[in-house]
PDB file of C-alpha atoms in Angstrom:
ATOM      1  CA  MET A   1      -4.652 -33.845  16.108  1.00 61.00           C
ATOM      2  CA  GLU A   2      -4.912 -30.489  18.425  1.00 72.00           C
ATOM      3  CA  GLY A   3      -8.220 -28.656  19.205  1.00 84.00           C
ATOM      4  CA  LEU A   4      -9.040 -25.551  19.637  1.00 86.00           C
ATOM      5  CA  GLY A   5     -10.085 -25.815  23.040  1.00 86.00           C
ATOM      6  CA  ALA A   6      -6.620 -27.484  24.352  1.00 87.00           C
ATOM      7  CA  PHE A   7      -4.702 -24.795  22.720  1.00 89.00           C
ATOM      8  CA  LEU A   8      -6.353 -21.630  23.861  1.00 90.00           C
ATOM      9  CA  LYS A   9      -6.099 -23.541  27.254  1.00 89.00           C
ATOM     10  CA  SER A  10      -2.067 -24.034  26.925  1.00 88.00           C
ATOM     11  CA  ARG A  11      -1.994 -20.351  25.659  1.00 89.00           C
ATOM     12  CA  ARG A  12      -4.372 -18.835  28.107  1.00 88.00           C
ATOM     13  CA  GLY A  13      -1.799 -20.703  30.495  1.00 86.00           C
ATOM     14  CA  ARG A  14       1.207 -18.711  29.567  1.00 86.00           C
ATOM     15  CA  VAL A  15       0.139 -15.094  30.390  1.00 86.00           C
ATOM     16  CA  THR A  16       0.117 -13.455  33.739  1.00 82.00           C
ATOM     17  CA  PRO A  17      -2.066 -11.364  34.463  1.00 80.00           C
ATOM     18  CA  GLU A  18       0.756  -8.236  34.968  1.00 80.00           C
ATOM     19  CA  GLN A  19       1.603  -8.750  31.518  1.00 78.00           C
ATOM     20  CA  VAL A  20      -2.167  -8.183  30.745  1.00 78.00           C
ATOM     21  CA  GLY A  21      -2.370  -5.123  33.279  1.00 75.00           C
ATOM     22  CA  LEU A  22      -4.777  -7.027  35.960  1.00 74.00           C
ATOM     23  CA  ARG A  23      -4.207  -6.540  39.598  1.00 69.00           C
ATOM     24  CA  THR A  24      -4.202  -9.368  41.383  1.00 65.00           C
ATOM     25  CA  PHE A  25      -3.877  -7.967  44.797  1.00 55.00           C
ATOM     26  CA  GLY A  26      -1.545 -10.716  46.252  1.00 57.00           C
ATOM     27  CA  THR A  27      -4.333 -13.421  46.359  1.00 61.00           C
ATOM     28  CA  ALA A  28      -3.456 -17.334  45.722  1.00 62.00           C
ATOM     29  CA  ARG A  29      -4.042 -18.532  42.368  1.00 65.00           C
ATOM     30  CA  ARG A  30      -4.904 -22.100  41.451  1.00 70.00           C
ATOM     31  CA  VAL A  31      -4.071 -21.838  38.014  1.00 70.00           C
ATOM     32  CA  PRO A  32      -0.415 -20.116  36.962  1.00 74.00           C
ATOM     33  CA  GLY A  33      -2.422 -18.078  33.652  1.00 84.00           C
ATOM     34  CA  LEU A  34      -5.315 -15.895  33.238  1.00 88.00           C
ATOM     35  CA  ARG A  35      -8.781 -17.266  34.333  1.00 86.00           C
ATOM     36  CA  ARG A  36     -11.111 -18.178  31.506  1.00 89.00           C
ATOM     37  CA  GLU A  37     -13.752 -15.211  32.863  1.00 89.00           C
ATOM     38  CA  GLU A  38     -10.495 -12.769  32.971  1.00 88.00           C
ATOM     39  CA  LEU A  39      -9.734 -13.556  29.202  1.00 90.00           C
ATOM     40  CA  ALA A  40     -13.489 -13.209  28.258  1.00 89.00           C
ATOM     41  CA  HIS A  41     -13.385 -10.340  29.855  1.00 89.00           C
ATOM     42  CA  LEU A  42     -10.046  -8.665  28.000  1.00 90.00           C
ATOM     43  CA  ALA A  43     -11.388  -9.909  24.778  1.00 89.00           C
ATOM     44  CA  GLY A  44     -15.029  -8.147  24.858  1.00 90.00           C
ATOM     45  CA  VAL A  45     -16.988 -11.508  25.169  1.00 90.00           C
ATOM     46  CA  SER A  46     -19.083 -13.673  27.095  1.00 90.00           C
ATOM     47  CA  ALA A  47     -17.590 -15.621  30.222  1.00 89.00           C
ATOM     48  CA  GLY A  48     -20.269 -18.450  29.791  1.00 89.00           C
ATOM     49  CA  TYR A  49     -19.407 -17.880  25.411  1.00 89.00           C
ATOM     50  CA  TYR A  50     -15.798 -18.292  26.274  1.00 89.00           C
ATOM     51  CA  THR A  51     -16.254 -21.113  28.353  1.00 90.00           C
ATOM     52  CA  ARG A  52     -18.084 -23.166  25.944  1.00 87.00           C
ATOM     53  CA  LEU A  53     -15.713 -21.805  22.941  1.00 87.00           C
ATOM     54  CA  GLU A  54     -12.772 -23.875  24.979  1.00 86.00           C
ATOM     55  CA  GLN A  55     -15.005 -26.756  25.598  1.00 84.00           C
ATOM     56  CA  GLY A  56     -15.642 -27.237  21.951  1.00 78.00           C
ATOM     57  CA  GLN A  57     -19.490 -26.197  22.251  1.00 74.00           C
ATOM     58  CA  ALA A  58     -20.043 -23.103  20.673  1.00 64.00           C
ATOM     59  CA  GLY A  59     -19.853 -23.535  17.140  1.00 69.00           C
ATOM     60  CA  THR A  60     -17.996 -21.250  15.042  1.00 76.00           C
ATOM     61  CA  ALA A  61     -16.233 -18.160  16.232  1.00 82.00           C
ATOM     62  CA  SER A  62     -15.995 -14.715  14.159  1.00 86.00           C
ATOM     63  CA  THR A  63     -12.512 -13.455  13.242  1.00 89.00           C
ATOM     64  CA  GLN A  64     -13.457 -10.236  15.465  1.00 91.00           C
ATOM     65  CA  VAL A  65     -13.609 -13.077  18.036  1.00 91.00           C
ATOM     66  CA  LEU A  66     -10.492 -14.736  17.463  1.00 92.00           C
ATOM     67  CA  ASP A  67      -8.114 -11.659  17.163  1.00 93.00           C
ATOM     68  CA  ALA A  68      -9.556 -10.270  20.011  1.00 92.00           C
ATOM     69  CA  LEU A  69      -8.038 -13.686  21.496  1.00 92.00           C
ATOM     70  CA  ALA A  70      -5.392 -13.144  19.775  1.00 93.00           C
ATOM     71  CA  ARG A  71      -4.406  -9.902  20.840  1.00 92.00           C
ATOM     72  CA  VAL A  72      -4.947 -10.666  24.733  1.00 92.00           C
ATOM     73  CA  LEU A  73      -3.368 -13.924  24.694  1.00 92.00           C
ATOM     74  CA  ARG A  74      -0.046 -11.831  22.901  1.00 92.00           C
ATOM     75  CA  LEU A  75       0.159 -14.299  19.696  1.00 92.00           C
ATOM     76  CA  ASP A  76       2.439 -14.001  17.208  1.00 91.00           C
ATOM     77  CA  ARG A  77       1.329 -13.986  13.685  1.00 92.00           C
ATOM     78  CA  VAL A  78       2.158 -17.450  13.072  1.00 92.00           C
ATOM     79  CA  GLU A  79       0.170 -18.825  16.300  1.00 93.00           C
ATOM     80  CA  THR A  80      -2.852 -16.423  15.689  1.00 93.00           C
ATOM     81  CA  ALA A  81      -3.103 -18.186  11.934  1.00 92.00           C
ATOM     82  CA  HIS A  82      -2.820 -21.502  13.557  1.00 92.00           C
ATOM     83  CA  LEU A  83      -5.604 -20.202  15.904  1.00 91.00           C
ATOM     84  CA  HIS A  84      -7.930 -19.004  12.802  1.00 91.00           C
ATOM     85  CA  ASN A  85      -6.704 -22.836  11.157  1.00 89.00           C
ATOM     86  CA  LEU A  86      -8.030 -24.721  14.098  1.00 88.00           C
ATOM     87  CA  ALA A  87     -11.217 -22.220  14.498  1.00 87.00           C
ATOM     88  CA  ARG A  88     -12.405 -23.343  11.132  1.00 83.00           C
ATOM     89  CA  ARG A  89     -12.161 -26.976  11.744  1.00 76.00           C
ATOM     90  CA  PRO A  90     -15.387 -28.900  11.492  1.00 66.00           C
ATOM     91  CA  ALA A  91     -16.285 -30.731  14.675  1.00 64.00           C
ATOM     92  CA  GLY A  92     -15.194 -34.343  14.415  1.00 62.00           C
ATOM     93  CA  PRO A  93     -13.716 -34.494  10.746  1.00 63.00           C
ATOM     94  CA  ARG A  94     -13.092 -37.256   9.383  1.00 81.00           C
ATOM     95  CA  LEU A  95      -9.733 -38.288   8.378  1.00 83.00           C
ATOM     96  CA  SER A  96      -9.396 -39.095   4.706  1.00 88.00           C
ATOM     97  CA  ALA A  97      -5.777 -40.548   3.505  1.00 86.00           C
ATOM     98  CA  PRO A  98      -4.375 -37.981   0.603  1.00 86.00           C
ATOM     99  CA  PRO A  99      -3.138 -39.063  -2.646  1.00 88.00           C
ATOM    100  CA  ALA A 100       0.835 -39.639  -2.682  1.00 88.00           C
ATOM    101  CA  GLU A 101       2.813 -36.272  -3.004  1.00 91.00           C
ATOM    102  CA  GLU A 102       4.524 -35.486  -6.159  1.00 91.00           C
ATOM    103  CA  PRO A 103       6.886 -32.631  -6.452  1.00 91.00           C
ATOM    104  CA  HIS A 104       5.578 -29.992  -9.657  1.00 90.00           C
ATOM    105  CA  SER A 105       7.870 -30.073 -12.773  1.00 91.00           C
ATOM    106  CA  ARG A 106       8.567 -26.320 -11.847  1.00 91.00           C
ATOM    107  CA  VAL A 107      10.412 -27.128  -8.519  1.00 92.00           C
ATOM    108  CA  LEU A 108      12.473 -29.828  -9.925  1.00 93.00           C
ATOM    109  CA  SER A 109      14.042 -27.664 -12.680  1.00 93.00           C
ATOM    110  CA  LEU A 110      14.605 -25.266 -10.157  1.00 92.00           C
ATOM    111  CA  LEU A 111      16.602 -27.935  -8.135  1.00 93.00           C
ATOM    112  CA  ALA A 112      18.337 -28.988 -11.458  1.00 93.00           C
ATOM    113  CA  ALA A 113      19.164 -25.730 -11.891  1.00 93.00           C
ATOM    114  CA  LEU A 114      20.926 -25.420  -8.595  1.00 91.00           C
ATOM    115  CA  GLY A 115      23.380 -27.590  -9.521  1.00 88.00           C
ATOM    116  CA  GLU A 116      25.171 -30.168  -7.604  1.00 85.00           C
ATOM    117  CA  SER A 117      27.041 -27.293  -5.537  1.00 85.00           C
ATOM    118  CA  THR A 118      24.353 -26.610  -3.407  1.00 92.00           C
ATOM    119  CA  PRO A 119      22.680 -28.913  -1.244  1.00 94.00           C
ATOM    120  CA  ALA A 120      18.928 -28.744  -1.952  1.00 96.00           C
ATOM    121  CA  LEU A 121      15.992 -30.162  -1.036  1.00 96.00           C
ATOM    122  CA  VAL A 122      11.881 -30.679  -1.730  1.00 96.00           C
ATOM    123  CA  LEU A 123       9.895 -31.564   0.967  1.00 95.00           C
ATOM    124  CA  GLY A 124       5.882 -32.437   1.068  1.00 94.00           C
ATOM    125  CA  ARG A 125       3.289 -31.352   3.820  1.00 92.00           C
ATOM    126  CA  ARG A 126       4.416 -33.942   5.935  1.00 94.00           C
ATOM    127  CA  GLY A 127       8.102 -33.569   5.867  1.00 94.00           C
ATOM    128  CA  ASP A 128       8.353 -36.290   3.060  1.00 96.00           C
ATOM    129  CA  VAL A 129      11.439 -35.724   0.868  1.00 97.00           C
ATOM    130  CA  LEU A 130      10.070 -35.552  -2.479  1.00 96.00           C
ATOM    131  CA  ALA A 131      13.098 -34.953  -4.158  1.00 96.00           C
ATOM    132  CA  TRP A 132      16.983 -34.105  -3.501  1.00 95.00           C
ATOM    133  CA  ASN A 133      20.014 -33.165  -5.408  1.00 94.00           C
ATOM    134  CA  ARG A 134      23.546 -35.152  -5.016  1.00 92.00           C
ATOM    135  CA  ALA A 135      24.460 -32.555  -2.135  1.00 93.00           C
ATOM    136  CA  GLY A 136      21.665 -32.413  -0.363  1.00 94.00           C
ATOM    137  CA  HIS A 137      21.824 -36.246  -0.014  1.00 94.00           C
ATOM    138  CA  ALA A 138      25.189 -36.370   0.551  1.00 93.00           C
ATOM    139  CA  LEU A 139      24.919 -34.082   3.141  1.00 94.00           C
ATOM    140  CA  PHE A 140      22.175 -35.187   5.411  1.00 94.00           C
ATOM    141  CA  ALA A 141      21.575 -38.703   4.247  1.00 94.00           C
ATOM    142  CA  GLU A 142      24.299 -40.566   2.796  1.00 90.00           C
ATOM    143  CA  HIS A 143      23.534 -43.761   4.668  1.00 92.00           C
ATOM    144  CA  LEU A 144      20.306 -43.840   2.598  1.00 94.00           C
ATOM    145  CA  PRO A 145      19.906 -45.085  -0.905  1.00 93.00           C
ATOM    146  CA  PHE A 146      19.681 -42.056  -2.973  1.00 93.00           C
ATOM    147  CA  ASP A 147      16.385 -43.100  -5.334  1.00 93.00           C
ATOM    148  CA  ALA A 148      14.571 -43.099  -1.719  1.00 94.00           C
ATOM    149  CA  PRO A 149      12.317 -40.187  -2.792  1.00 95.00           C
ATOM    150  CA  TRP A 150      11.448 -41.689  -6.261  1.00 92.00           C
ATOM    151  CA  GLN A 151      10.051 -44.438  -4.565  1.00 88.00           C
ATOM    152  CA  PRO A 152       6.760 -42.845  -2.558  1.00 85.00           C
ATOM    153  CA  ASP A 153       6.220 -45.750  -0.145  1.00 85.00           C
ATOM    154  CA  GLY A 154       9.648 -44.853   0.855  1.00 88.00           C
ATOM    155  CA  ARG A 155      10.203 -41.735   1.175  1.00 94.00           C
ATOM    156  CA  PRO A 156      12.526 -40.834   4.125  1.00 96.00           C
ATOM    157  CA  SER A 157      10.633 -38.317   6.710  1.00 96.00           C
ATOM    158  CA  VAL A 158      12.226 -35.599   8.244  1.00 96.00           C
ATOM    159  CA  PRO A 159      10.630 -35.936  11.246  1.00 96.00           C
ATOM    160  CA  ARG A 160      11.312 -39.617  11.426  1.00 96.00           C
ATOM    161  CA  MET A 161      14.744 -39.461  10.639  1.00 97.00           C
ATOM    162  CA  PHE A 162      15.144 -36.530  13.169  1.00 96.00           C
ATOM    163  CA  PHE A 163      13.219 -38.558  16.548  1.00 97.00           C
ATOM    164  CA  LEU A 164      13.986 -42.264  15.487  1.00 97.00           C
ATOM    165  CA  ASP A 165      17.330 -42.587  13.059  1.00 96.00           C
ATOM    166  CA  PRO A 166      20.785 -42.607  14.906  1.00 95.00           C
ATOM    167  CA  PHE A 167      22.484 -41.297  12.451  1.00 95.00           C
ATOM    168  CA  THR A 168      20.620 -37.710  11.843  1.00 96.00           C
ATOM    169  CA  ARG A 169      20.458 -37.824  15.618  1.00 95.00           C
ATOM    170  CA  ASP A 170      24.093 -37.546  15.935  1.00 96.00           C
ATOM    171  CA  LEU A 171      24.713 -35.489  12.394  1.00 96.00           C
ATOM    172  CA  HIS A 172      23.146 -32.512  13.794  1.00 97.00           C
ATOM    173  CA  ARG A 173      24.607 -30.415  16.933  1.00 96.00           C
ATOM    174  CA  ASN A 174      22.028 -28.369  17.347  1.00 96.00           C
ATOM    175  CA  TRP A 175      19.720 -31.292  17.209  1.00 96.00           C
ATOM    176  CA  GLU A 176      17.184 -30.229  20.031  1.00 96.00           C
ATOM    177  CA  GLU A 177      16.723 -27.027  18.710  1.00 95.00           C
ATOM    178  CA  LEU A 178      16.159 -27.951  15.064  1.00 96.00           C
ATOM    179  CA  ALA A 179      14.191 -30.654  16.970  1.00 96.00           C
ATOM    180  CA  ARG A 180      11.431 -28.342  18.363  1.00 96.00           C
ATOM    181  CA  ILE A 181      11.863 -26.227  15.422  1.00 94.00           C
ATOM    182  CA  HIS A 182      10.172 -29.711  13.357  1.00 94.00           C
ATOM    183  CA  VAL A 183       7.837 -30.418  16.246  1.00 95.00           C
ATOM    184  CA  ALA A 184       6.326 -26.276  16.500  1.00 94.00           C
ATOM    185  CA  TYR A 185       6.005 -26.555  12.461  1.00 94.00           C
ATOM    186  CA  LEU A 186       4.539 -29.901  12.299  1.00 94.00           C
ATOM    187  CA  ARG A 187       1.572 -28.450  15.009  1.00 93.00           C
ATOM    188  CA  LEU A 188       1.173 -25.747  12.745  1.00 93.00           C
ATOM    189  CA  THR A 189       0.510 -28.335   9.740  1.00 92.00           C
ATOM    190  CA  ALA A 190      -1.927 -30.181  11.973  1.00 91.00           C
ATOM    191  CA  GLY A 191      -3.908 -27.056  12.053  1.00 90.00           C
ATOM    192  CA  ARG A 192      -3.524 -26.839   8.260  1.00 89.00           C
ATOM    193  CA  PHE A 193      -4.897 -30.105   7.200  1.00 90.00           C
ATOM    194  CA  PRO A 194      -6.921 -31.388  10.252  1.00 88.00           C
ATOM    195  CA  THR A 195      -8.128 -34.542   8.115  1.00 89.00           C
ATOM    196  CA  ASP A 196      -5.057 -35.563   6.293  1.00 91.00           C
ATOM    197  CA  ALA A 197      -4.923 -39.141   7.955  1.00 92.00           C
ATOM    198  CA  ARG A 198      -0.966 -39.900   7.253  1.00 93.00           C
ATOM    199  CA  LEU A 199      -0.293 -37.001   9.021  1.00 94.00           C
ATOM    200  CA  ALA A 200      -2.304 -37.845  11.524  1.00 92.00           C
ATOM    201  CA  GLU A 201      -0.727 -41.394  11.334  1.00 94.00           C
ATOM    202  CA  LEU A 202       2.903 -39.224  11.957  1.00 95.00           C
ATOM    203  CA  ILE A 203       2.248 -37.765  15.232  1.00 95.00           C
ATOM    204  CA  GLY A 204       0.868 -40.735  16.569  1.00 94.00           C
ATOM    205  CA  GLU A 205       3.555 -42.766  15.743  1.00 95.00           C
ATOM    206  CA  LEU A 206       6.131 -40.299  16.982  1.00 96.00           C
ATOM    207  CA  THR A 207       4.387 -39.950  19.863  1.00 96.00           C
ATOM    208  CA  MET A 208       4.434 -43.566  20.881  1.00 96.00           C
ATOM    209  CA  ARG A 209       7.825 -44.442  19.808  1.00 96.00           C
ATOM    210  CA  SER A 210       9.663 -41.008  20.685  1.00 96.00           C
ATOM    211  CA  ASP A 211       9.555 -39.842  24.403  1.00 96.00           C
ATOM    212  CA  GLU A 212      11.333 -36.419  23.449  1.00 96.00           C
ATOM    213  CA  PHE A 213       9.005 -35.825  20.919  1.00 96.00           C
ATOM    214  CA  ALA A 214       6.148 -36.764  22.849  1.00 95.00           C
ATOM    215  CA  MET A 215       7.532 -34.191  25.669  1.00 95.00           C
ATOM    216  CA  MET A 216       7.510 -31.449  22.821  1.00 95.00           C
ATOM    217  CA  TRP A 217       4.471 -31.594  21.151  1.00 94.00           C
ATOM    218  CA  ALA A 218       2.908 -31.428  24.905  1.00 90.00           C
ATOM    219  CA  GLY A 219       4.589 -28.216  24.866  1.00 88.00           C
ATOM    220  CA  GLY A 220       2.183 -26.869  22.401  1.00 88.00           C
ATOM    221  CA  GLU A 221       4.625 -25.056  20.328  1.00 91.00           C
ATOM    222  CA  VAL A 222       3.602 -23.721  16.942  1.00 92.00           C
ATOM    223  CA  SER A 223       5.865 -21.757  14.682  1.00 90.00           C
ATOM    224  CA  ASP A 224       6.613 -21.465  11.091  1.00 89.00           C
ATOM    225  CA  CYS A 225      10.264 -22.739   9.751  1.00 85.00           C
ATOM    226  CA  THR A 226      11.838 -20.080   6.913  1.00 87.00           C
ATOM    227  CA  ALA A 227      15.504 -19.981   7.974  1.00 92.00           C
ATOM    228  CA  GLY A 228      18.144 -20.931  10.332  1.00 94.00           C
ATOM    229  CA  THR A 229      21.304 -22.396  11.064  1.00 96.00           C
ATOM    230  CA  MET A 230      22.487 -26.028  11.289  1.00 96.00           C
ATOM    231  CA  ARG A 231      25.593 -27.607  13.066  1.00 97.00           C
ATOM    232  CA  LEU A 232      26.594 -30.291  12.005  1.00 96.00           C
ATOM    233  CA  ARG A 233      29.309 -32.919  12.660  1.00 96.00           C
ATOM    234  CA  HIS A 234      29.205 -34.810   9.169  1.00 95.00           C
ATOM    235  CA  PRO A 235      31.591 -38.344   9.404  1.00 93.00           C
ATOM    236  CA  THR A 236      33.196 -37.786   5.907  1.00 92.00           C
ATOM    237  CA  VAL A 237      34.004 -33.892   6.104  1.00 93.00           C
ATOM    238  CA  GLY A 238      33.758 -33.320   9.785  1.00 93.00           C
ATOM    239  CA  ALA A 239      32.495 -30.370  11.685  1.00 95.00           C
ATOM    240  CA  LEU A 240      30.729 -27.683   9.706  1.00 95.00           C
ATOM    241  CA  SER A 241      27.637 -25.113   9.847  1.00 96.00           C
ATOM    242  CA  VAL A 242      25.235 -24.228   6.735  1.00 96.00           C
ATOM    243  CA  ASP A 243      22.576 -21.851   6.934  1.00 96.00           C
ATOM    244  CA  TYR A 244      19.331 -23.046   5.279  1.00 95.00           C
ATOM    245  CA  GLN A 245      16.369 -21.158   3.673  1.00 95.00           C
ATOM    246  CA  VAL A 246      12.953 -22.142   2.531  1.00 92.00           C
ATOM    247  CA  TRP A 247      11.263 -21.073  -1.124  1.00 88.00           C
ATOM    248  CA  LEU A 248       7.804 -21.479  -1.034  1.00 84.00           C
ATOM    249  CA  GLN A 249       6.269 -23.124  -4.394  1.00 80.00           C
ATOM    250  CA  PRO A 250       3.363 -20.995  -5.876  1.00 78.00           C
ATOM    251  CA  ASP A 251       2.158 -24.165  -7.671  1.00 77.00           C
ATOM    252  CA  SER A 252       2.415 -26.177  -4.794  1.00 81.00           C
ATOM    253  CA  PRO A 253       1.831 -24.406  -1.995  1.00 81.00           C
ATOM    254  CA  ASP A 254       2.255 -27.562   0.290  1.00 84.00           C
ATOM    255  CA  HIS A 255       5.811 -28.106  -0.763  1.00 91.00           C
ATOM    256  CA  ARG A 256       9.070 -26.389   0.244  1.00 92.00           C
ATOM    257  CA  LEU A 257      12.359 -26.166  -1.597  1.00 95.00           C
ATOM    258  CA  GLU A 258      15.096 -25.717   1.062  1.00 95.00           C
ATOM    259  CA  VAL A 259      18.241 -25.019   0.387  1.00 96.00           C
ATOM    260  CA  TYR A 260      21.816 -24.879   2.508  1.00 96.00           C
ATOM    261  CA  THR A 261      24.544 -22.206   1.719  1.00 95.00           C
ATOM    262  CA  PRO A 262      27.802 -22.767   4.156  1.00 94.00           C
ATOM    263  CA  ASN A 263      27.717 -20.190   7.116  1.00 93.00           C
ATOM    264  CA  GLY A 264      31.942 -19.507   6.649  1.00 92.00           C
ATOM    265  CA  PRO A 265      34.825 -20.548   4.338  1.00 93.00           C
ATOM    266  CA  GLY A 266      35.413 -23.755   6.136  1.00 93.00           C
ATOM    267  CA  SER A 267      32.187 -24.349   5.659  1.00 94.00           C
ATOM    268  CA  ALA A 268      32.389 -23.858   2.427  1.00 94.00           C
ATOM    269  CA  ASP A 269      35.953 -25.519   2.008  1.00 93.00           C
ATOM    270  CA  ALA A 270      34.064 -28.805   3.293  1.00 93.00           C
ATOM    271  CA  LEU A 271      31.151 -28.770   1.424  1.00 91.00           C
ATOM    272  CA  ARG A 272      33.460 -28.707  -2.068  1.00 91.00           C
ATOM    273  CA  ILE A 273      34.985 -31.841  -0.303  1.00 91.00           C
ATOM    274  CA  LEU A 274      31.361 -33.110  -0.232  1.00 89.00           C
ATOM    275  CA  THR A 275      30.585 -32.735  -3.212  1.00 84.00           C
ATOM    276  CA  GLN A 276      34.058 -33.722  -5.184  1.00 81.00           C
ATOM    277  CA  ALA A 277      33.829 -37.251  -2.972  1.00 70.00           C
ATOM    278  CA  GLY A 278      29.950 -37.699  -4.358  1.00 61.00           C
ATOM    279  CA  ALA A 279      31.014 -37.075  -8.122  1.00 60.00           C
ATOM    280  CA  GLU A 280      33.602 -39.313  -7.888  1.00 59.00           C
ATOM    281  CA  ALA A 281      31.992 -41.916  -6.425  1.00 57.00           C
ATOM    282  CA  ASP A 282      29.378 -40.881  -9.486  1.00 56.00           C
ATOM    283  CA  ALA A 283      31.863 -41.745 -12.123  1.00 48.00           C
ATOM    284  CA  THR A 284      33.101 -44.553 -10.211  1.00 49.00           C
ATOM    285  CA  VAL A 285      29.518 -46.312 -10.750  1.00 43.00           C
ATOM    286  CA  ALA A 286      29.098 -44.835 -13.920  1.00 45.00           C
ATOM    287  CA  GLY A 287      32.493 -46.553 -15.152  1.00 55.00           C
ATOM    288  CA  GLY A 288      31.873 -49.600 -13.967  1.00 56.00           C
ATOM    289  CA  GLY A 289      34.808 -49.600 -11.319  1.00 50.00           C
TER     290      GLY A 289
END
């Protein structure tokens, strides 16, 4: 799991003196970004205190200090929230395995209300699929059993699928863009839940088994995941594009309902064909054919 010092150091290296109005007089610099003492001066803290903060030896930083650092480092809203999450983390937190996640009955009712023409998934804090409708399953994981989300020990993991599952890799035409979003959101989640042993295990597994994940994770990006576009190459209906949007759940804030809508008439036709094919397959099974 990432620590406060590592995050500060990575962001310090991205801000040039010119961006914050410092004059360097053309002198050679050993680091591409700000020096520790420069960042400390601009944030209004002593160089010694900031050094201890970056080394994890300064205890808990105040909200005012963190906001000052965020301002100088030009952090956006999500990055600033991540900074505060890291600063609240106790030193040497002990990992513990949380209980299996269960989707709230209200989100399941909402999922059912969407029907089978609108693909949707319910995702847990680590990106595990807690539930999906037939359309969501057919769109993203028709190679997996439909009842997989109802088996806590065998739930599909979206991060694992993105980096370790060839079907998912081939499905997404903008795979790299979406993969980076998943990694950045996973980092944000790791800051919110620093003691989650299952989350730490997931990050460790992906780092060891996927060079691409390891490279993206080392990049230090952090962002939320609320809306965007997926360009797909589906084995049943061919090329299509869908927009996704995330609905947060007040009763279970760690969980997200992701809903997918067609991006254009051609994609709408492809979704209708896919949904109809799934309905016909279900009818065949139900009829014993």
